[in-house]
Coordinates of C-alpha atoms in Angstrom, one line a residue:
Chain A
M112 CA 165.6 93.7 63.2
T113 CA 167.5 92.0 65.5
K114 CA 170.8 93.8 67.5
K115 CA 173.0 92.1 65.5
D116 CA 171.3 93.3 62.1
I117 CA 171.4 96.6 63.4
F118 CA 175.2 96.7 63.9
I119 CA 176.3 95.0 60.6
N120 CA 173.4 97.4 58.6
S121 CA 175.4 100.4 60.4
A122 CA 178.8 99.4 60.3
F123 CA 179.3 97.9 56.5
R124 CA 176.0 98.0 54.7
E125 CA 174.8 101.4 55.1
N126 CA 178.7 102.9 56.3
S127 CA 179.0 106.4 56.9
V128 CA 182.0 107.4 55.1
W129 CA 181.5 104.8 51.8
K130 CA 178.1 104.7 51.4
Q131 CA 176.6 107.8 52.5
I132 CA 179.5 110.3 52.1
L133 CA 179.6 111.8 55.8
G134 CA 181.9 113.1 58.2
I135 CA 184.8 113.4 55.1
C136 CA 186.7 116.1 57.2
S137 CA 188.1 114.4 60.0
S138 CA 188.4 110.9 58.0
L139 CA 190.9 112.8 55.4
A140 CA 192.6 115.2 58.0
V141 CA 193.6 112.8 60.7
T142 CA 194.7 110.2 58.9
N143 CA 198.6 110.3 58.4
L144 CA 199.5 108.5 61.5
M145 CA 197.3 104.8 62.8
L146 CA 197.7 106.3 66.5
N147 CA 195.9 109.5 65.7
S148 CA 193.3 107.7 63.4
L149 CA 192.6 104.9 66.3
I150 CA 191.9 107.8 68.6
M151 CA 190.0 109.7 66.5
G152 CA 188.0 106.7 66.0
L153 CA 187.3 105.6 69.1
G154 CA 186.4 109.1 70.3
V155 CA 183.5 109.4 67.8
T156 CA 182.1 106.1 68.3
F157 CA 182.4 106.8 72.3
S158 CA 180.6 110.2 71.8
L159 CA 178.1 108.5 68.6
A160 CA 177.0 105.9 71.2
L161 CA 176.4 107.5 74.3
A162 CA 174.8 110.7 72.1
N163 CA 172.5 108.2 70.3
F164 CA 171.4 106.9 73.4
T165 CA 170.3 110.3 75.2
I166 CA 168.9 111.5 72.0
S167 CA 166.7 108.3 71.8
A168 CA 165.9 108.7 75.3
L169 CA 164.6 111.6 75.5
R170 CA 163.2 112.3 71.4
T171 CA 159.9 111.7 73.2
H172 CA 160.3 115.2 75.3
T173 CA 162.1 116.7 72.7
P174 CA 159.9 119.4 70.7
R175 CA 160.4 119.0 67.2
S176 CA 161.1 122.8 66.7
V177 CA 163.9 122.9 68.6
R178 CA 164.9 119.5 68.4
M179 CA 168.4 120.3 66.0
M180 CA 169.7 122.3 68.6
V181 CA 168.8 120.0 71.3
Q182 CA 170.5 117.1 69.7
T183 CA 173.6 119.6 68.8
L184 CA 174.0 120.5 72.5
I185 CA 174.0 116.5 73.5
I186 CA 176.8 115.7 71.2
A187 CA 178.6 118.5 72.4
A188 CA 178.4 117.6 75.6
Y189 CA 179.9 114.1 75.2
V190 CA 182.7 115.8 73.1
I191 CA 183.9 117.8 75.8
I192 CA 184.1 114.7 77.7
V193 CA 186.5 113.4 75.0
D194 CA 188.4 116.6 74.7
V195 CA 188.8 116.6 78.2
F196 CA 189.9 113.0 78.7
L197 CA 192.4 113.5 75.7
Q198 CA 194.1 116.7 77.1
A199 CA 194.2 115.1 80.6
N200 CA 195.8 111.4 79.7
M201 CA 197.6 112.0 76.0
P202 CA 198.4 115.0 75.8
A203 CA 200.7 115.0 73.0
I204 CA 197.7 113.3 70.7
S205 CA 195.5 116.0 71.9
K206 CA 197.9 118.6 70.6
Q207 CA 198.3 116.7 67.5
L208 CA 194.5 115.9 66.7
G209 CA 194.2 119.8 67.8
P210 CA 190.4 121.4 66.2
Y211 CA 189.7 118.1 64.8
V212 CA 188.6 116.6 68.1
G213 CA 185.8 119.7 68.5
L214 CA 185.0 119.5 65.1
I215 CA 183.3 116.1 66.1
I216 CA 180.1 118.2 67.0
T217 CA 180.0 119.1 63.3
N218 CA 180.8 115.6 62.1
C219 CA 178.2 114.8 59.5
I220 CA 177.6 111.2 61.1
L221 CA 176.7 112.3 64.6
M222 CA 173.8 114.6 63.1
G223 CA 172.8 111.6 60.6
R224 CA 172.3 109.0 63.0
A225 CA 170.6 111.3 65.6
E226 CA 168.3 112.2 62.5
A227 CA 168.1 108.6 60.8
F228 CA 168.4 106.3 63.9
A229 CA 167.9 107.7 66.9
A230 CA 165.3 109.8 66.6
Q231 CA 162.8 107.0 65.8
N232 CA 164.1 103.9 67.6
N233 CA 164.5 102.9 71.3
P234 CA 167.8 103.9 73.1
I235 CA 169.3 99.9 73.1
D236 CA 168.8 100.0 69.4
S237 CA 170.1 103.1 68.9
F238 CA 173.1 102.8 71.5
I239 CA 173.9 99.9 69.0
D240 CA 173.7 101.4 65.8
G241 CA 176.0 104.5 67.0
I242 CA 178.9 101.4 68.4
G243 CA 178.5 100.1 64.9
S244 CA 178.3 103.3 62.6
G245 CA 182.0 104.5 64.7
L246 CA 183.6 101.1 64.5
G247 CA 183.0 101.6 60.7
Y248 CA 183.8 104.8 60.6
T249 CA 187.3 103.3 62.6
L250 CA 188.0 100.9 60.2
V251 CA 187.9 103.0 57.3
L252 CA 190.0 105.7 59.2
L253 CA 192.7 102.7 60.2
T254 CA 192.7 101.5 56.3
I255 CA 193.6 104.9 55.0
A256 CA 195.7 105.5 57.9
A257 CA 197.6 102.0 57.2
I258 CA 198.5 103.0 53.6
R259 CA 199.6 106.7 54.4
E260 CA 201.5 105.9 57.3
L261 CA 203.3 102.8 55.7
F262 CA 204.7 104.8 52.2
G263 CA 204.7 108.1 54.2
F264 CA 206.8 106.9 56.9
G265 CA 207.7 103.2 56.3
S266 CA 205.8 102.7 59.7
L267 CA 202.4 101.5 61.2
F268 CA 201.9 102.5 64.7
G269 CA 204.7 104.5 65.2
I270 CA 207.1 100.9 64.7
Q271 CA 209.3 101.1 62.0
I272 CA 208.5 98.0 59.2
L273 CA 210.0 99.2 56.4
G274 CA 214.0 99.6 56.8
D275 CA 216.4 102.5 55.9
W276 CA 216.1 101.5 52.1
W277 CA 212.7 103.0 52.0
I278 CA 212.6 106.6 50.3
R279 CA 209.6 108.2 52.5
W280 CA 206.6 109.1 50.2
S281 CA 206.2 112.9 51.2
I282 CA 203.2 113.2 49.6
M283 CA 201.6 110.1 51.3
V284 CA 202.2 113.0 54.6
M285 CA 200.4 115.5 52.6
A286 CA 196.4 116.8 51.7
P287 CA 196.4 115.7 48.2
S288 CA 197.1 111.7 48.7
A289 CA 194.2 111.2 50.9
F290 CA 191.6 112.4 48.8
F291 CA 193.0 110.2 46.5
I292 CA 193.3 107.3 48.5
L293 CA 189.6 107.8 50.0
A294 CA 188.4 107.8 45.8
I295 CA 190.7 104.7 45.3
F296 CA 188.7 102.8 48.3
I297 CA 185.3 104.0 47.6
W298 CA 185.8 102.7 44.2
I299 CA 186.7 99.3 45.1
I300 CA 183.8 99.4 48.1
N301 CA 181.8 100.3 45.2
N302 CA 182.9 97.4 42.8
K303 CA 183.4 94.8 45.7
Y304 CA 180.9 95.0 47.8
Y305 CA 178.0 96.6 46.0
K306 CA 178.9 95.3 43.0
V307 CA 178.2 98.3 40.4
K308 CA 177.5 97.8 36.7
A309 CA 178.4 99.9 34.1
Chain B
M123 CA 201.7 135.1 66.7
D124 CA 203.0 138.4 65.0
I125 CA 202.0 137.4 61.2
S126 CA 200.3 141.1 60.1
A127 CA 196.3 140.1 59.1
F128 CA 197.3 140.8 55.7
V129 CA 199.9 138.4 55.0
L130 CA 197.3 136.0 57.2
F131 CA 194.8 136.4 54.8
W132 CA 196.2 135.9 51.7
A133 CA 198.1 132.8 53.4
A134 CA 194.5 131.7 54.1
I135 CA 193.1 131.7 50.6
F136 CA 195.9 129.7 49.2
T137 CA 199.0 128.1 50.9
S138 CA 196.7 126.9 54.1
N139 CA 193.2 126.7 52.1
I140 CA 190.7 125.7 54.6
L141 CA 188.9 122.7 52.2
L142 CA 192.0 121.8 49.8
T143 CA 194.9 121.4 53.1
N144 CA 192.9 121.7 56.0
F145 CA 189.8 119.2 54.8
L146 CA 187.0 121.5 56.7
G147 CA 183.6 121.7 54.7
M148 CA 183.8 118.8 52.9
C149 CA 180.0 117.3 53.4
S150 CA 178.4 120.5 51.9
F151 CA 181.7 121.0 49.5
L152 CA 180.5 117.6 47.7
S153 CA 177.0 117.9 48.0
V154 CA 176.7 121.1 46.5
S155 CA 179.0 121.3 44.0
R156 CA 177.0 119.9 41.3
E157 CA 175.9 123.6 39.7
V158 CA 178.0 126.3 39.1
E159 CA 175.2 129.2 40.2
S160 CA 174.2 127.3 43.5
S161 CA 178.1 126.6 44.6
F162 CA 178.6 130.3 44.1
G163 CA 175.5 131.1 46.4
L164 CA 176.9 129.1 49.3
G165 CA 179.8 130.1 48.9
V166 CA 179.4 133.8 49.1
A167 CA 177.0 132.7 52.3
V168 CA 179.7 130.8 53.7
I169 CA 182.4 134.3 53.5
F170 CA 179.6 136.4 55.3
V171 CA 179.0 134.1 58.0
L172 CA 182.4 133.2 58.3
T173 CA 184.1 136.5 58.8
I174 CA 181.4 137.5 61.1
T175 CA 181.8 134.6 63.5
A176 CA 185.4 134.5 63.5
G177 CA 185.1 138.0 65.0
L178 CA 181.9 137.1 67.2
N179 CA 183.8 134.2 68.7
W180 CA 186.8 135.7 69.2
I181 CA 184.7 138.4 71.5
A182 CA 182.9 135.4 73.0
Y183 CA 186.1 133.5 74.0
H184 CA 188.2 136.6 75.0
Y185 CA 185.6 138.4 76.9
L186 CA 183.4 135.7 78.1
L187 CA 184.9 132.5 78.6
V188 CA 188.4 133.8 79.2
P189 CA 187.5 136.0 82.5
F190 CA 185.4 132.9 84.1
Q191 CA 188.3 130.8 83.3
I192 CA 185.5 128.2 82.0
E193 CA 187.6 127.3 78.5
Y194 CA 186.1 124.0 78.1
L195 CA 182.9 125.4 77.2
Q196 CA 184.1 126.8 74.1
Y197 CA 182.8 124.0 71.7
I198 CA 179.2 124.7 73.0
V199 CA 179.7 128.3 73.2
F200 CA 180.6 128.4 69.2
I201 CA 178.0 126.5 68.0
I202 CA 175.3 128.8 70.2
V203 CA 177.1 131.8 68.5
I204 CA 177.3 130.4 64.6
A205 CA 173.9 129.0 65.5
A206 CA 172.0 132.1 66.8
F207 CA 174.1 134.3 64.1
V208 CA 172.8 132.0 60.9
Q209 CA 169.6 132.1 62.6
L210 CA 169.5 136.1 63.0
L211 CA 170.9 136.5 59.6
E212 CA 168.0 134.2 58.1
L213 CA 165.6 137.1 59.6
I214 CA 167.3 140.2 58.4
I215 CA 167.3 138.7 54.9
E216 CA 164.1 137.6 54.6
R217 CA 162.4 141.0 56.0
Y218 CA 164.6 143.0 53.9
A219 CA 166.2 142.1 51.2
P220 CA 163.3 139.2 50.2
A221 CA 165.3 138.6 46.5
L222 CA 168.2 138.1 48.6
Y223 CA 166.8 135.8 50.4
Y224 CA 165.1 133.6 47.5
S225 CA 168.8 133.2 45.9
L226 CA 170.3 132.8 49.4
G227 CA 167.9 131.5 51.6
I228 CA 168.2 127.7 51.0
F229 CA 172.0 127.6 52.0
L230 CA 171.8 129.4 55.2
P231 CA 170.9 126.4 57.3
L232 CA 173.2 124.4 55.9
I233 CA 175.8 126.3 56.9
T234 CA 175.3 125.9 60.7
V235 CA 176.6 122.3 60.1
N236 CA 179.2 123.4 57.8
C237 CA 182.1 122.5 59.8
A238 CA 184.6 125.2 58.1
I239 CA 182.6 127.5 60.0
F240 CA 183.2 125.9 63.3
G241 CA 186.9 124.8 62.6
V242 CA 187.8 128.2 61.8
S243 CA 187.0 129.3 65.3
L244 CA 188.6 126.6 66.7
F245 CA 191.6 127.4 65.0
L246 CA 192.2 131.1 66.0
V247 CA 191.6 129.9 69.7
I248 CA 194.5 127.5 68.9
R249 CA 196.8 129.4 67.0
D250 CA 196.3 132.5 69.1
Y251 CA 195.3 135.3 66.6
N252 CA 193.9 138.8 67.5
F253 CA 190.9 140.2 66.6
I254 CA 192.2 141.8 63.5
Q255 CA 193.9 138.4 62.3
S256 CA 191.0 136.5 62.9
I257 CA 188.5 138.7 61.3
A258 CA 191.1 138.4 57.8
F259 CA 192.1 135.0 58.7
G260 CA 188.0 134.0 58.7
A261 CA 187.4 136.2 55.5
G262 CA 190.2 134.7 53.2
S263 CA 189.2 131.2 54.6
G264 CA 185.8 132.0 53.3
I265 CA 187.3 133.0 49.9
G266 CA 189.5 129.9 49.8
W267 CA 186.6 128.2 50.2
L268 CA 184.6 129.8 47.7
L269 CA 187.6 129.3 45.1
A270 CA 187.6 125.6 45.6
I271 CA 184.0 125.0 45.6
L272 CA 183.5 126.7 42.1
M273 CA 186.2 125.1 40.9
L274 CA 185.2 122.1 41.3
A275 CA 181.8 122.6 40.3
G276 CA 183.0 124.2 37.0
I277 CA 184.8 120.8 36.4
R278 CA 181.9 118.4 37.1
S279 CA 179.3 120.1 35.1
K280 CA 182.3 119.8 32.4
L281 CA 182.0 116.1 33.4
K282 CA 178.4 115.0 33.5
E283 CA 178.5 113.6 29.8
K284 CA 182.1 112.3 30.1
L285 CA 182.3 107.9 30.7
I286 CA 183.4 107.3 34.0
P287 CA 183.6 104.2 35.6
A288 CA 180.7 103.1 37.3
G289 CA 182.0 103.0 40.7
L290 CA 183.7 106.4 40.9
R291 CA 180.7 108.3 39.5
G292 CA 179.4 110.8 42.4
A293 CA 181.6 111.2 45.2
G294 CA 184.5 109.3 44.0
I295 CA 185.2 111.3 40.7
S296 CA 184.9 114.2 43.3
L297 CA 187.4 113.2 45.4
I298 CA 189.7 112.4 42.7
I299 CA 189.1 116.2 41.5
T300 CA 189.6 117.7 44.4
G301 CA 193.0 116.0 45.1
I302 CA 194.4 117.2 41.9
M303 CA 193.2 120.6 42.9
A304 CA 195.3 120.1 46.7
L305 CA 197.9 119.1 44.5
G306 CA 198.2 122.4 42.6
F307 CA 197.9 124.4 45.7
V308 CA 200.4 122.6 47.6
G309 CA 202.6 124.5 44.8
F310 CA 201.8 127.4 47.0
S311 CA 202.8 126.4 49.8
G312 CA 206.3 127.8 49.5
I313 CA 205.1 131.7 49.4
V314 CA 203.9 132.3 52.9
A315 CA 205.1 130.2 55.9
V316 CA 202.1 130.4 57.9
Q317 CA 200.8 127.1 59.1

């Protein structure tokens, strides 16, 4: 596979969220505002790409029996960097995201890519796979967030789009709408992109 | 925070259900909820591990991380505590209760990567709960999670024979059911004002 193939494969064809149904927790929790989703997506991309790179570079030196623990600790190290960076530079967003930044560690996408890709491939390819998967995840997050923020607050990225006449749908800000929108999103993707037939 | 542990316990089950309002533990929720029996097994294991690790992590945070001023290492410490506890539990159950091990054993490794466990530990640090509150919050969250997965498993077992649009089968329909359940739980939200 060429580098471009790896990227397209992990970002679209085998997208972690809609194809493998991984990393749902955070894709639902942070998507009520687009800005939060973007930051979260970039945080995941950063830790995913670097963790993939490191795990792949160390893959021949890691004994199989402690493999999971080593992978988790590598991931945790990068997530701490993201967390400390957010606390220092964007304290408001860091507060809003709350525990969900730390929860990147238990995000199934990271362990999933580490096991499925980084443990078998060379560091550069794993890095590209991490970027691809991370951006694929960000794409889903931003799509859901765009719908929720537009209907829930009448704005996009905090900029007011719909005027005062817009009656805010408070359901869009609450938890249930996240489930419905993700379900409909997966439905559309399955029908249009994978051409699932009854 | 001066909320009684008792209120917190009920709030964690109903008004701020760990899964339906905080979206934690979704991965195993969606993948294990095909059968009622296995969902129940996993749910019970989650309650147990969640209650104990909430206590252990509270102790680790307040007596290890705070005195040495290394709070930023909380993620790593929490993960290690959870993984070590689950491993230990597996060994003990296997040795002393083989029957229980065969029904519960396969779920234990799944729990280490369940984000509900880790999420609860992070919440109790962020919301500054005391020890008793943490235990109550952990137990309540576990029971809330069991409740949610049992409901989904029950509904899904009824749906097996029904006609569902092809693109929605599997994850899609489960998410819609979960959304409706979450909508129902929003109705509880006025009872206790705990965030």
